[in-house]
Amino acid sequence: MIDTTPGGPDTRRRMSIMDKLVALCAHRGFIYPSSEIYGGLNGFWDYGPLGCELRTNLKQAWWQRMVREREDVVGLDSSIIANPQTWIASGHVANFNDPMVDCRECKRRFRADQIAGEVCTEHKKRPLSECPLTEPRAFNLMLQTQIGASEDHSTLAYLRPETCQSIFLDFRRVMQSSRQSPPFGIAQIGKAFRNEITPRNFIFRSREFEQMEMQFFVPPDAAMEWFEHFREYRFGWLRDVGLRSESLRWHEHSDDELAHYAKVAYDIEFQFPFGWQELEGIHHRSDHDLRSHSEHSGKDLSYTDPESKERYTPFVVETSIGVDRCMLALLCDAYREEEVRGDTRTVLGLAASIAPIKAAVLPISKKLAEPAKKLATDLRRRFNTDFDVTGAIGKRYRRQDEIGTPYCVTYDFESETDKQVTIRERDSMEQVRLPLDSVATYLTERVLGF
Ligand code: ATP
């Protein structure tokens, strides 16, 4: 059992891993604070060259499994800002609130349900739970903006706090244009915004983030069966992108956690260095969403089965995961430090299919740069390939280990005559010698999983 009580020895050890990971991400170009030269902006992050490669691969792996491999799911890319009526109908204007408290001493603001482990900065780090706090007040998490030139109330709009509402709004259009009928799903990847009271834990909880959501529309009596199907399907995907099963667990929502419309809901939780936390939600949302949008818009969003002539409002099974949160889970699970011959090597053991760089071509000497570069150019046509000619070969291997590159290809003086190169695998550090003309096929088979 791992002790994750705040301040416990295990938390301290794991938090130091978190600090190292944050430093690695900044140093190697995965993730930086947004607008850093102006002091940053709390809850906003930028993804550097390696970070955006990893994100792209992750999103592509999700799209592949959720849309392309299925004949019953189609995609959507809707606008971030929708008619504000959307958020009245969805209940977000009235209910998308977190309880907020202020510390009367240090004046800082907290989520009332997240004060465990927090301290008052005015009073020698006194736990917040022993501190005078204001009564909890509801704080709406939607970010607002204005549309158009005038600034009266009619121009108020919201940045979407979740991607799924447009899927409900476009349900009829998508169903008809793609010639689908229940059971079928609509998937979307896109930005979402929440004015979180306390963004924290690196990219775990931010104010701008990206979601990958899928809403599956089914006849009411088939909903539980589809719910179970997607529970298994999503867990399988998380394993396939490289998360270890011992880092994942199920959490079933208790009656007081369940949204009023939800019949049953499970979270898949991940063991982050700061404790077990929600990574993905799989929810049985009944017919709440379509029914509510139908009532507010006056448009019929029901479906009539052409054979049985039965008319019903489809039930929805939803799967929802944050790109950023999933990326953090992957980085935490992959990060390790190993002792190798009296030296410490840092490895990001990412699955080859999502690693930002698949292979690095390393000429043993600058004199071999030209033919090695030719090989790198050839490999680049198939997958993302790095080329590095500077420093001792051991150092270059370490650099690639640290960013999760699964294969290094070493071009040496013998390569000129025997037309072979050495391929080193990241985790085992084993090396094989292969003919130059088989390298591309050898690597492609191993790095393109999705
Ligand atoms: P929490 O209870 O942590 O605030 P939630 O239950 O409100 O989250 P959902 O509305 O179910 O979250 O959102 C679905 C998914 O979107 C979450 O499982 C998470 O992966 C991601 N997500 C939600 N809020 C954020 C955020 N502020 N930053 C990053 N990812 C988020």
GROMACS .gro file of C-alpha atoms and ligand atoms in nm:
model
  481
    1MET     CA    1   0.000   0.000   0.000
    2ILE     CA    2   0.141   0.339  -0.094
    3ASP     CA    3   0.112   0.616   0.161
    4THR     CA    4  -0.013   0.928  -0.012
    5THR     CA    5  -0.125   1.120   0.296
    6PRO     CA    6  -0.013   1.482   0.255
    7GLY     CA    7   0.336   1.516   0.397
    8GLY     CA    8   0.381   1.137   0.443
    9PRO     CA    9   0.723   0.991   0.354
   10ASP     CA   10   0.598   0.826   0.039
   11THR     CA   11   0.434   1.147  -0.081
   12ARG     CA   12   0.760   1.333  -0.023
   13ARG     CA   13   0.956   1.080  -0.227
   14ARG     CA   14   0.699   1.082  -0.506
   15MET     CA   15   0.667   1.461  -0.504
   16SER     CA   16   1.037   1.490  -0.566
   17ILE     CA   17   0.981   1.275  -0.875
   18MET     CA   18   0.709   1.521  -0.975
   19ASP     CA   19   0.952   1.814  -0.934
   20LYS     CA   20   1.208   1.635  -1.149
   21LEU     CA   21   0.949   1.562  -1.413
   22VAL     CA   22   0.838   1.927  -1.425
   23ALA     CA   23   1.203   2.032  -1.463
   24LEU     CA   24   1.262   1.775  -1.738
   25CYS     CA   25   0.951   1.890  -1.924
   26ALA     CA   26   1.068   2.252  -1.922
   27HIS     CA   27   1.431   2.173  -1.999
   28ARG     CA   28   1.369   1.928  -2.283
   29GLY     CA   29   1.082   2.114  -2.449
   30PHE     CA   30   0.769   1.927  -2.344
   31ILE     CA   31   0.579   2.182  -2.135
   32TYR     CA   32   0.646   2.542  -2.028
   33PRO     CA   33   0.440   2.795  -1.830
   34SER     CA   34   0.236   3.010  -2.069
   35SER     CA   35   0.363   3.367  -2.128
   36GLU     CA   36   0.659   3.288  -1.903
   37ILE     CA   37   0.858   3.603  -1.983
   38TYR     CA   38   0.574   3.806  -1.828
   39GLY     CA   39   0.563   3.588  -1.517
   40GLY     CA   40   0.325   3.324  -1.659
   41LEU     CA   41  -0.050   3.294  -1.604
   42ASN     CA   42  -0.181   3.053  -1.342
   43GLY     CA   43  -0.358   2.758  -1.500
   44PHE     CA   44  -0.225   2.803  -1.856
   45TRP     CA   45   0.056   2.607  -2.024
   46ASP     CA   46   0.242   2.591  -2.353
   47TYR     CA   47   0.350   2.269  -2.518
   48GLY     CA   48   0.698   2.281  -2.669
   49PRO     CA   49   0.831   2.083  -2.968
   50LEU     CA   50   0.833   1.744  -2.793
   51GLY     CA   51   0.514   1.816  -2.599
   52CYS     CA   52   0.315   1.885  -2.912
   53GLU     CA   53   0.449   1.570  -3.079
   54LEU     CA   54   0.339   1.364  -2.778
   55ARG     CA   55  -0.003   1.534  -2.771
   56THR     CA   56  -0.050   1.478  -3.143
   57ASN     CA   57   0.036   1.109  -3.108
   58LEU     CA   58  -0.195   1.069  -2.809
   59LYS     CA   59  -0.488   1.237  -2.984
   60GLN     CA   60  -0.426   1.033  -3.294
   61ALA     CA   61  -0.421   0.709  -3.089
   62TRP     CA   62  -0.756   0.806  -2.935
   63TRP     CA   63  -0.909   0.901  -3.272
   64GLN     CA   64  -0.788   0.581  -3.428
   65ARG     CA   65  -0.945   0.360  -3.159
   66MET     CA   66  -1.262   0.565  -3.104
   67VAL     CA   67  -1.349   0.666  -3.461
   68ARG     CA   68  -1.147   0.504  -3.738
   69GLU     CA   69  -1.155   0.146  -3.611
   70ARG     CA   70  -1.530   0.159  -3.553
   71GLU     CA   71  -1.805   0.172  -3.809
   72ASP     CA   72  -2.050   0.309  -3.552
   73VAL     CA   73  -1.865   0.627  -3.443
   74VAL     CA   74  -1.811   0.943  -3.649
   75GLY     CA   75  -1.621   1.264  -3.576
   76LEU     CA   76  -1.711   1.627  -3.515
   77ASP     CA   77  -1.513   1.949  -3.477
   78SER     CA   78  -1.749   2.214  -3.340
   79SER     CA   79  -1.691   2.577  -3.247
   80ILE     CA   80  -1.562   2.667  -2.901
   81ILE     CA   81  -1.824   2.938  -2.856
   82ALA     CA   82  -2.189   2.840  -2.903
   83ASN     CA   83  -2.519   3.019  -2.864
   84PRO     CA   84  -2.538   3.102  -2.488
   85GLN     CA   85  -2.878   2.928  -2.471
   86THR     CA   86  -2.676   2.606  -2.492
   87TRP     CA   87  -2.539   2.661  -2.143
   88ILE     CA   88  -2.874   2.753  -1.998
   89ALA     CA   89  -3.027   2.432  -2.134
   90SER     CA   90  -2.732   2.218  -2.022
   91GLY     CA   91  -2.762   2.353  -1.667
   92HIS     CA   92  -2.414   2.506  -1.666
   93VAL     CA   93  -2.531   2.866  -1.611
   94ALA     CA   94  -2.726   2.764  -1.302
   95ASN     CA   95  -2.524   2.474  -1.168
   96PHE     CA   96  -2.165   2.457  -1.295
   97ASN     CA   97  -2.035   2.584  -0.964
   98ASP     CA   98  -1.765   2.488  -0.720
   99PRO     CA   99  -1.796   2.584  -0.352
  100MET     CA  100  -1.539   2.856  -0.277
  101VAL     CA  101  -1.404   2.975   0.059
  102ASP     CA  102  -1.162   3.256   0.149
  103CYS     CA  103  -0.910   3.234   0.430
  104ARG     CA  104  -0.981   3.539   0.651
  105GLU     CA  105  -0.612   3.558   0.750
  106CYS     CA  106  -0.413   3.525   0.428
  107LYS     CA  107  -0.706   3.618   0.200
  108ARG     CA  108  -0.632   3.335  -0.041
  109ARG     CA  109  -0.917   3.155  -0.211
  110PHE     CA  110  -0.974   2.777  -0.211
  111ARG     CA  111  -1.219   2.516  -0.327
  112ALA     CA  112  -1.412   2.425  -0.011
  113ASP     CA  113  -1.384   2.053  -0.090
  114GLN     CA  114  -1.007   2.073  -0.142
  115ILE     CA  115  -0.867   2.238   0.170
  116ALA     CA  116  -0.709   1.919   0.306
  117GLY     CA  117  -0.332   1.967   0.310
  118GLU     CA  118  -0.358   2.347   0.253
  119VAL     CA  119  -0.201   2.592   0.495
  120CYS     CA  120  -0.255   2.956   0.585
  121THR     CA  121   0.049   3.157   0.475
  122GLU     CA  122  -0.015   3.433   0.733
  123HIS     CA  123  -0.011   3.205   1.032
  124LYS     CA  124   0.303   3.000   1.030
  125LYS     CA  125   0.159   2.739   0.801
  126ARG     CA  126  -0.142   2.662   1.023
  127PRO     CA  127  -0.360   2.399   0.848
  128LEU     CA  128  -0.646   2.569   0.669
  129SER     CA  129  -0.891   2.331   0.837
  130GLU     CA  130  -0.806   2.505   1.171
  131CYS     CA  131  -0.823   2.853   1.026
  132PRO     CA  132  -1.111   3.109   1.009
  133LEU     CA  133  -1.275   3.067   0.669
  134THR     CA  134  -1.566   3.244   0.506
  135GLU     CA  135  -1.887   3.046   0.448
  136PRO     CA  136  -1.872   2.849   0.119
  137ARG     CA  137  -2.020   3.038  -0.177
  138ALA     CA  138  -2.103   2.906  -0.522
  139PHE     CA  139  -1.855   3.014  -0.789
  140ASN     CA  140  -1.946   2.956  -1.155
  141LEU     CA  141  -1.656   2.804  -1.347
  142MET     CA  142  -1.749   2.919  -1.697
  143LEU     CA  143  -1.519   3.173  -1.860
  144GLN     CA  144  -1.708   3.459  -2.022
  145THR     CA  145  -1.638   3.672  -2.324
  146GLN     CA  146  -1.816   3.934  -2.535
  147ILE     CA  147  -1.918   3.891  -2.898
  148GLY     CA  148  -1.938   4.186  -3.134
  149ALA     CA  149  -1.883   4.557  -3.088
  150SER     CA  150  -2.134   4.659  -2.824
  151GLU     CA  151  -2.089   4.553  -2.465
  152ASP     CA  152  -2.443   4.509  -2.341
  153HIS     CA  153  -2.575   4.190  -2.185
  154SER     CA  154  -2.693   4.049  -2.517
  155THR     CA  155  -2.334   4.002  -2.635
  156LEU     CA  156  -2.230   3.782  -2.342
  157ALA     CA  157  -2.098   3.440  -2.444
  158TYR     CA  158  -1.910   3.154  -2.281
  159LEU     CA  159  -1.601   2.957  -2.371
  160ARG     CA  160  -1.722   2.596  -2.360
  161PRO     CA  161  -1.643   2.417  -2.033
  162GLU     CA  162  -1.677   2.076  -2.205
  163THR     CA  163  -1.683   1.960  -2.564
  164CYS     CA  164  -1.986   1.733  -2.547
  165GLN     CA  165  -2.272   1.986  -2.562
  166SER     CA  166  -2.220   2.058  -2.933
  167ILE     CA  167  -2.242   1.686  -2.994
  168PHE     CA  168  -2.595   1.697  -2.853
  169LEU     CA  169  -2.681   2.011  -3.051
  170ASP     CA  170  -2.556   1.857  -3.377
  171PHE     CA  171  -2.694   1.510  -3.305
  172ARG     CA  172  -2.968   1.519  -3.569
  173ARG     CA  173  -2.748   1.674  -3.840
  174VAL     CA  174  -2.467   1.426  -3.785
  175MET     CA  175  -2.702   1.128  -3.772
  176GLN     CA  176  -2.870   1.222  -4.099
  177SER     CA  177  -2.564   1.334  -4.294
  178SER     CA  178  -2.359   1.029  -4.198
  179ARG     CA  179  -2.654   0.790  -4.241
  180GLN     CA  180  -2.615   0.654  -3.889
  181SER     CA  181  -2.887   0.546  -3.650
  182PRO     CA  182  -2.879   0.439  -3.284
  183PRO     CA  183  -2.669   0.270  -3.162
  184PHE     CA  184  -2.400   0.508  -3.291
  185GLY     CA  185  -2.158   0.761  -3.148
  186ILE     CA  186  -2.011   1.105  -3.215
  187ALA     CA  187  -1.654   1.182  -3.106
  188GLN     CA  188  -1.477   1.511  -3.064
  189ILE     CA  189  -1.136   1.637  -2.955
  190GLY     CA  190  -1.117   2.003  -2.860
  191LYS     CA  191  -1.028   2.278  -2.619
  192ALA     CA  192  -1.236   2.342  -2.308
  193PHE     CA  193  -1.207   2.619  -2.050
  194ARG     CA  194  -1.288   2.632  -1.681
  195ASN     CA  195  -1.216   2.915  -1.444
  196GLU     CA  196  -1.081   2.671  -1.185
  197ILE     CA  197  -1.050   2.828  -0.838
  198THR     CA  198  -0.724   2.650  -0.769
  199PRO     CA  199  -0.548   2.524  -1.082
  200ARG     CA  200  -0.270   2.298  -0.960
  201ASN     CA  201  -0.048   1.997  -0.993
  202PHE     CA  202   0.118   2.105  -1.316
  203ILE     CA  203  -0.113   2.025  -1.610
  204PHE     CA  204  -0.349   1.809  -1.400
  205ARG     CA  205  -0.598   2.091  -1.341
  206SER     CA  206  -0.565   2.391  -1.569
  207ARG     CA  207  -0.798   2.662  -1.691
  208GLU     CA  208  -0.748   2.586  -2.060
  209PHE     CA  209  -0.726   2.220  -2.150
  210GLU     CA  210  -0.830   1.976  -2.417
  211GLN     CA  211  -1.086   1.697  -2.396
  212MET     CA  212  -1.144   1.380  -2.597
  213GLU     CA  213  -1.509   1.292  -2.563
  214MET     CA  214  -1.745   1.046  -2.723
  215GLN     CA  215  -2.123   1.035  -2.685
  216PHE     CA  216  -2.285   0.709  -2.786
  217PHE     CA  217  -2.661   0.726  -2.860
  218VAL     CA  218  -2.855   0.410  -2.786
  219PRO     CA  219  -3.209   0.276  -2.741
  220PRO     CA  220  -3.293   0.311  -2.368
  221ASP     CA  221  -3.301  -0.061  -2.296
  222ALA     CA  222  -2.955  -0.114  -2.450
  223ALA     CA  223  -2.780   0.156  -2.245
  224MET     CA  224  -2.638  -0.064  -1.968
  225GLU     CA  225  -2.493  -0.311  -2.215
  226TRP     CA  226  -2.317  -0.033  -2.408
  227PHE     CA  227  -2.201   0.123  -2.084
  228GLU     CA  228  -2.023  -0.201  -1.990
  229HIS     CA  229  -1.880  -0.229  -2.341
  230PHE     CA  230  -1.721   0.118  -2.324
  231ARG     CA  231  -1.589   0.062  -1.973
  232GLU     CA  232  -1.386  -0.227  -2.098
  233TYR     CA  233  -1.297  -0.059  -2.428
  234ARG     CA  234  -1.160   0.255  -2.262
  235PHE     CA  235  -0.963   0.068  -1.999
  236GLY     CA  236  -0.805  -0.137  -2.280
  237TRP     CA  237  -0.703   0.180  -2.465
  238LEU     CA  238  -0.536   0.329  -2.157
  239ARG     CA  239  -0.334   0.009  -2.123
  240ASP     CA  240  -0.247   0.014  -2.493
  241VAL     CA  241  -0.105   0.368  -2.480
  242GLY     CA  242   0.125   0.243  -2.210
  243LEU     CA  243  -0.029   0.298  -1.865
  244ARG     CA  244   0.041   0.014  -1.623
  245SER     CA  245  -0.267  -0.161  -1.485
  246GLU     CA  246  -0.139  -0.122  -1.128
  247SER     CA  247  -0.149   0.258  -1.178
  248LEU     CA  248  -0.519   0.245  -1.271
  249ARG     CA  249  -0.832   0.167  -1.072
  250TRP     CA  250  -1.208   0.205  -1.097
  251HIS     CA  251  -1.409   0.442  -0.885
  252GLU     CA  252  -1.787   0.407  -0.894
  253HIS     CA  253  -1.975   0.729  -0.817
  254SER     CA  254  -2.173   0.697  -0.496
  255ASP     CA  255  -2.530   0.830  -0.481
  256ASP     CA  256  -2.417   1.170  -0.352
  257GLU     CA  257  -2.148   1.203  -0.624
  258LEU     CA  258  -2.381   1.111  -0.912
  259ALA     CA  259  -2.510   1.396  -1.128
  260HIS     CA  260  -2.889   1.414  -1.086
  261TYR     CA  261  -2.951   1.281  -1.438
  262ALA     CA  262  -2.687   1.007  -1.434
  263LYS     CA  263  -2.792   0.649  -1.381
  264VAL     CA  264  -2.444   0.513  -1.314
  265ALA     CA  265  -2.097   0.661  -1.351
  266TYR     CA  266  -1.745   0.530  -1.315
  267ASP     CA  267  -1.415   0.714  -1.314
  268ILE     CA  268  -1.091   0.553  -1.412
  269GLU     CA  269  -0.844   0.688  -1.158
  270PHE     CA  270  -0.469   0.707  -1.198
  271GLN     CA  271  -0.216   0.704  -0.920
  272PHE     CA  272  -0.051   1.043  -0.968
  273PRO     CA  273   0.244   1.137  -0.743
  274PHE     CA  274  -0.008   1.350  -0.547
  275GLY     CA  275  -0.257   1.063  -0.501
  276TRP     CA  276  -0.530   0.870  -0.684
  277GLN     CA  277  -0.726   1.112  -0.903
  278GLU     CA  278  -0.979   1.100  -1.185
  279LEU     CA  279  -0.830   1.046  -1.527
  280GLU     CA  280  -1.136   0.956  -1.732
  281GLY     CA  281  -1.510   0.945  -1.675
  282ILE     CA  282  -1.749   0.689  -1.824
  283HIS     CA  283  -2.107   0.795  -1.767
  284HIS     CA  284  -2.455   0.669  -1.836
  285ARG     CA  285  -2.637   1.003  -1.890
  286SER     CA  286  -2.986   0.867  -1.970
  287ASP     CA  287  -3.186   1.088  -2.211
  288HIS     CA  288  -3.122   1.399  -2.004
  289ASP     CA  289  -2.914   1.595  -2.257
  290LEU     CA  290  -3.119   1.544  -2.573
  291ARG     CA  291  -3.443   1.589  -2.382
  292SER     CA  292  -3.327   1.912  -2.223
  293HIS     CA  293  -3.198   2.062  -2.552
  294SER     CA  294  -3.516   1.954  -2.725
  295GLU     CA  295  -3.729   2.130  -2.461
  296HIS     CA  296  -3.523   2.451  -2.468
  297SER     CA  297  -3.485   2.475  -2.846
  298GLY     CA  298  -3.830   2.347  -2.940
  299LYS     CA  299  -3.663   2.110  -3.189
  300ASP     CA  300  -3.743   1.742  -3.200
  301LEU     CA  301  -3.436   1.537  -3.105
  302SER     CA  302  -3.611   1.202  -3.079
  303TYR     CA  303  -3.559   0.904  -3.308
  304THR     CA  304  -3.814   0.673  -3.465
  305ASP     CA  305  -3.705   0.319  -3.538
  306PRO     CA  306  -3.808   0.254  -3.902
  307GLU     CA  307  -3.889  -0.112  -3.835
  308SER     CA  308  -4.063  -0.115  -3.499
  309LYS     CA  309  -4.191   0.245  -3.544
  310GLU     CA  310  -4.095   0.296  -3.182
  311ARG     CA  311  -4.016   0.661  -3.106
  312TYR     CA  312  -3.775   0.745  -2.826
  313THR     CA  313  -3.517   0.999  -2.710
  314PRO     CA  314  -3.184   0.816  -2.728
  315PHE     CA  315  -2.992   0.748  -2.407
  316VAL     CA  316  -2.629   0.853  -2.396
  317VAL     CA  317  -2.321   0.664  -2.281
  318GLU     CA  318  -2.030   0.905  -2.256
  319THR     CA  319  -1.654   0.862  -2.233
  320SER     CA  320  -1.454   1.172  -2.140
  321ILE     CA  321  -1.081   1.216  -2.087
  322GLY     CA  322  -0.852   1.519  -2.076
  323VAL     CA  323  -0.560   1.520  -2.322
  324ASP     CA  324  -0.341   1.712  -2.077
  325ARG     CA  325  -0.432   1.495  -1.779
  326CYS     CA  326  -0.368   1.181  -1.980
  327MET     CA  327  -0.033   1.320  -2.091
  328LEU     CA  328   0.062   1.385  -1.729
  329ALA     CA  329  -0.037   1.029  -1.636
  330LEU     CA  330   0.175   0.891  -1.922
  331LEU     CA  331   0.475   1.103  -1.822
  332CYS     CA  332   0.445   1.007  -1.452
  333ASP     CA  333   0.411   0.637  -1.533
  334ALA     CA  334   0.699   0.647  -1.778
  335TYR     CA  335   0.952   0.842  -1.570
  336ARG     CA  336   1.222   0.635  -1.404
  337GLU     CA  337   1.582   0.664  -1.289
  338GLU     CA  338   1.813   0.364  -1.319
  339GLU     CA  339   2.161   0.288  -1.194
  340VAL     CA  340   2.381   0.182  -1.486
  341ARG     CA  341   2.746   0.106  -1.416
  342GLY     CA  342   2.770   0.359  -1.134
  343ASP     CA  343   2.583   0.622  -1.332
  344THR     CA  344   2.217   0.727  -1.315
  345ARG     CA  345   2.021   0.727  -1.635
  346THR     CA  346   1.681   0.895  -1.660
  347VAL     CA  347   1.439   0.716  -1.888
  348LEU     CA  348   1.096   0.809  -2.015
  349GLY     CA  349   0.965   0.460  -2.087
  350LEU     CA  350   0.687   0.581  -2.319
  351ALA     CA  351   0.520   0.332  -2.553
  352ALA     CA  352   0.691   0.356  -2.892
  353SER     CA  353   0.358   0.437  -3.059
  354ILE     CA  354   0.319   0.764  -2.868
  355ALA     CA  355   0.686   0.861  -2.810
  356PRO     CA  356   0.754   1.208  -2.961
  357ILE     CA  357   1.061   1.086  -3.151
  358LYS     CA  358   1.071   0.730  -3.277
  359ALA     CA  359   1.437   0.699  -3.367
  360ALA     CA  360   1.757   0.902  -3.347
  361VAL     CA  361   2.037   0.862  -3.599
  362LEU     CA  362   2.375   0.910  -3.432
  363PRO     CA  363   2.695   0.910  -3.644
  364ILE     CA  364   2.987   0.800  -3.431
  365SER     CA  365   3.201   1.080  -3.576
  366LYS     CA  366   3.132   1.414  -3.740
  367LYS     CA  367   3.312   1.275  -4.045
  368LEU     CA  368   3.019   1.036  -4.097
  369ALA     CA  369   2.753   1.308  -4.074
  370GLU     CA  370   2.672   1.307  -4.443
  371PRO     CA  371   2.578   0.938  -4.499
  372ALA     CA  372   2.407   0.926  -4.156
  373LYS     CA  373   2.201   1.228  -4.247
  374LYS     CA  374   2.088   1.051  -4.562
  375LEU     CA  375   1.957   0.765  -4.349
  376ALA     CA  376   1.777   1.011  -4.117
  377THR     CA  377   1.612   1.184  -4.415
  378ASP     CA  378   1.493   0.848  -4.542
  379LEU     CA  379   1.349   0.749  -4.201
  380ARG     CA  380   1.178   1.089  -4.160
  381ARG     CA  381   0.947   1.006  -4.448
  382ARG     CA  382   0.800   0.730  -4.234
  383PHE     CA  383   0.817   0.864  -3.875
  384ASN     CA  384   0.963   1.139  -3.659
  385THR     CA  385   1.342   1.099  -3.658
  386ASP     CA  386   1.608   1.296  -3.475
  387PHE     CA  387   1.966   1.346  -3.586
  388ASP     CA  388   2.238   1.422  -3.333
  389VAL     CA  389   2.606   1.450  -3.404
  390THR     CA  390   2.735   1.636  -3.096
  391GLY     CA  391   2.898   1.486  -2.785
  392ALA     CA  392   3.013   1.143  -2.674
  393ILE     CA  393   2.788   0.859  -2.792
  394GLY     CA  394   2.700   0.762  -2.430
  395LYS     CA  395   2.578   1.116  -2.365
  396ARG     CA  396   2.372   1.114  -2.682
  397TYR     CA  397   2.206   0.785  -2.579
  398ARG     CA  398   2.119   0.943  -2.240
  399ARG     CA  399   1.967   1.247  -2.409
  400GLN     CA  400   1.740   1.022  -2.613
  401ASP     CA  401   1.652   0.800  -2.314
  402GLU     CA  402   1.540   1.109  -2.124
  403ILE     CA  403   1.287   1.208  -2.392
  404GLY     CA  404   1.161   0.855  -2.449
  405THR     CA  405   1.310   0.779  -2.794
  406PRO     CA  406   1.270   0.401  -2.829
  407TYR     CA  407   1.550   0.341  -3.082
  408CYS     CA  408   1.894   0.489  -3.153
  409VAL     CA  409   2.068   0.404  -3.480
  410THR     CA  410   2.447   0.433  -3.466
  411TYR     CA  411   2.636   0.486  -3.787
  412ASP     CA  412   3.006   0.399  -3.751
  413PHE     CA  413   3.313   0.370  -3.972
  414GLU     CA  414   3.239   0.007  -4.051
  415SER     CA  415   2.897   0.107  -4.180
  416GLU     CA  416   3.076   0.261  -4.475
  417THR     CA  417   3.209  -0.077  -4.583
  418ASP     CA  418   2.968  -0.343  -4.446
  419LYS     CA  419   2.655  -0.129  -4.508
  420GLN     CA  420   2.522  -0.213  -4.163
  421VAL     CA  421   2.426  -0.003  -3.861
  422THR     CA  422   2.374  -0.072  -3.490
  423ILE     CA  423   2.029  -0.032  -3.341
  424ARG     CA  424   2.002   0.018  -2.965
  425GLU     CA  425   1.672  -0.035  -2.787
  426ARG     CA  426   1.596   0.215  -2.507
  427ASP     CA  427   1.469  -0.011  -2.224
  428SER     CA  428   1.691  -0.318  -2.256
  429MET     CA  429   1.983  -0.119  -2.403
  430GLU     CA  430   2.041  -0.424  -2.622
  431GLN     CA  431   2.205  -0.368  -2.957
  432VAL     CA  432   2.158  -0.545  -3.291
  433ARG     CA  433   2.351  -0.500  -3.613
  434LEU     CA  434   2.130  -0.471  -3.921
  435PRO     CA  435   2.176  -0.406  -4.295
  436LEU     CA  436   2.113  -0.041  -4.378
  437ASP     CA  437   1.839  -0.125  -4.625
  438SER     CA  438   1.633  -0.313  -4.367
  439VAL     CA  439   1.642  -0.043  -4.095
  440ALA     CA  440   1.331   0.143  -4.212
  441THR     CA  441   1.115  -0.172  -4.218
  442TYR     CA  442   1.258  -0.300  -3.888
  443LEU     CA  443   1.178   0.025  -3.710
  444THR     CA  444   0.842   0.094  -3.876
  445GLU     CA  445   0.712  -0.241  -3.752
  446ARG     CA  446   0.810  -0.151  -3.398
  447VAL     CA  447   0.715   0.215  -3.365
  448LEU     CA  448   0.386   0.262  -3.546
  449GLY     CA  449   0.140   0.096  -3.307
  450PHE     CA  450  -0.176   0.295  -3.379
  451ATP     P1  451  -1.282   1.741  -1.135
  451ATP     O1  452  -1.375   1.674  -1.039
  451ATP     O2  453  -1.139   1.692  -1.129
  451ATP     O3  454  -1.292   1.891  -1.136
  451ATP     P2  455  -1.474   1.677  -1.334
  451ATP     O4  456  -1.535   1.557  -1.274
  451ATP     O5  457  -1.544   1.807  -1.330
  451ATP     O6  458  -1.324   1.695  -1.281
  451ATP     P3  459  -1.536   1.614  -1.603
  451ATP     O7  460  -1.629   1.726  -1.619
  451ATP     O8  461  -1.593   1.475  -1.589
  451ATP     O9  462  -1.436   1.643  -1.484
  451ATP    O10  463  -1.431   1.620  -1.723
  451ATP     C1  464  -1.390   1.506  -1.795
  451ATP     C2  465  -1.239   1.496  -1.802
  451ATP    O11  466  -1.180   1.619  -1.846
  451ATP     C3  467  -1.173   1.467  -1.666
  451ATP    O12  468  -1.173   1.329  -1.638
  451ATP     C4  469  -1.032   1.520  -1.688
  451ATP    O13  470  -0.952   1.424  -1.754
  451ATP     C5  471  -1.055   1.639  -1.781
  451ATP     N1  472  -1.058   1.765  -1.705
  451ATP     C6  473  -1.164   1.821  -1.640
  451ATP     N2  474  -1.130   1.938  -1.586
  451ATP     C7  475  -0.999   1.959  -1.615
  451ATP     C8  476  -0.906   2.064  -1.588
  451ATP     N3  477  -0.941   2.172  -1.519
  451ATP     N4  478  -0.780   2.053  -1.636
  451ATP     C9  479  -0.742   1.945  -1.707
  451ATP     N5  480  -0.825   1.843  -1.737
  451ATP    C10  481  -0.952   1.848  -1.693
   0.00000   0.00000   0.00000
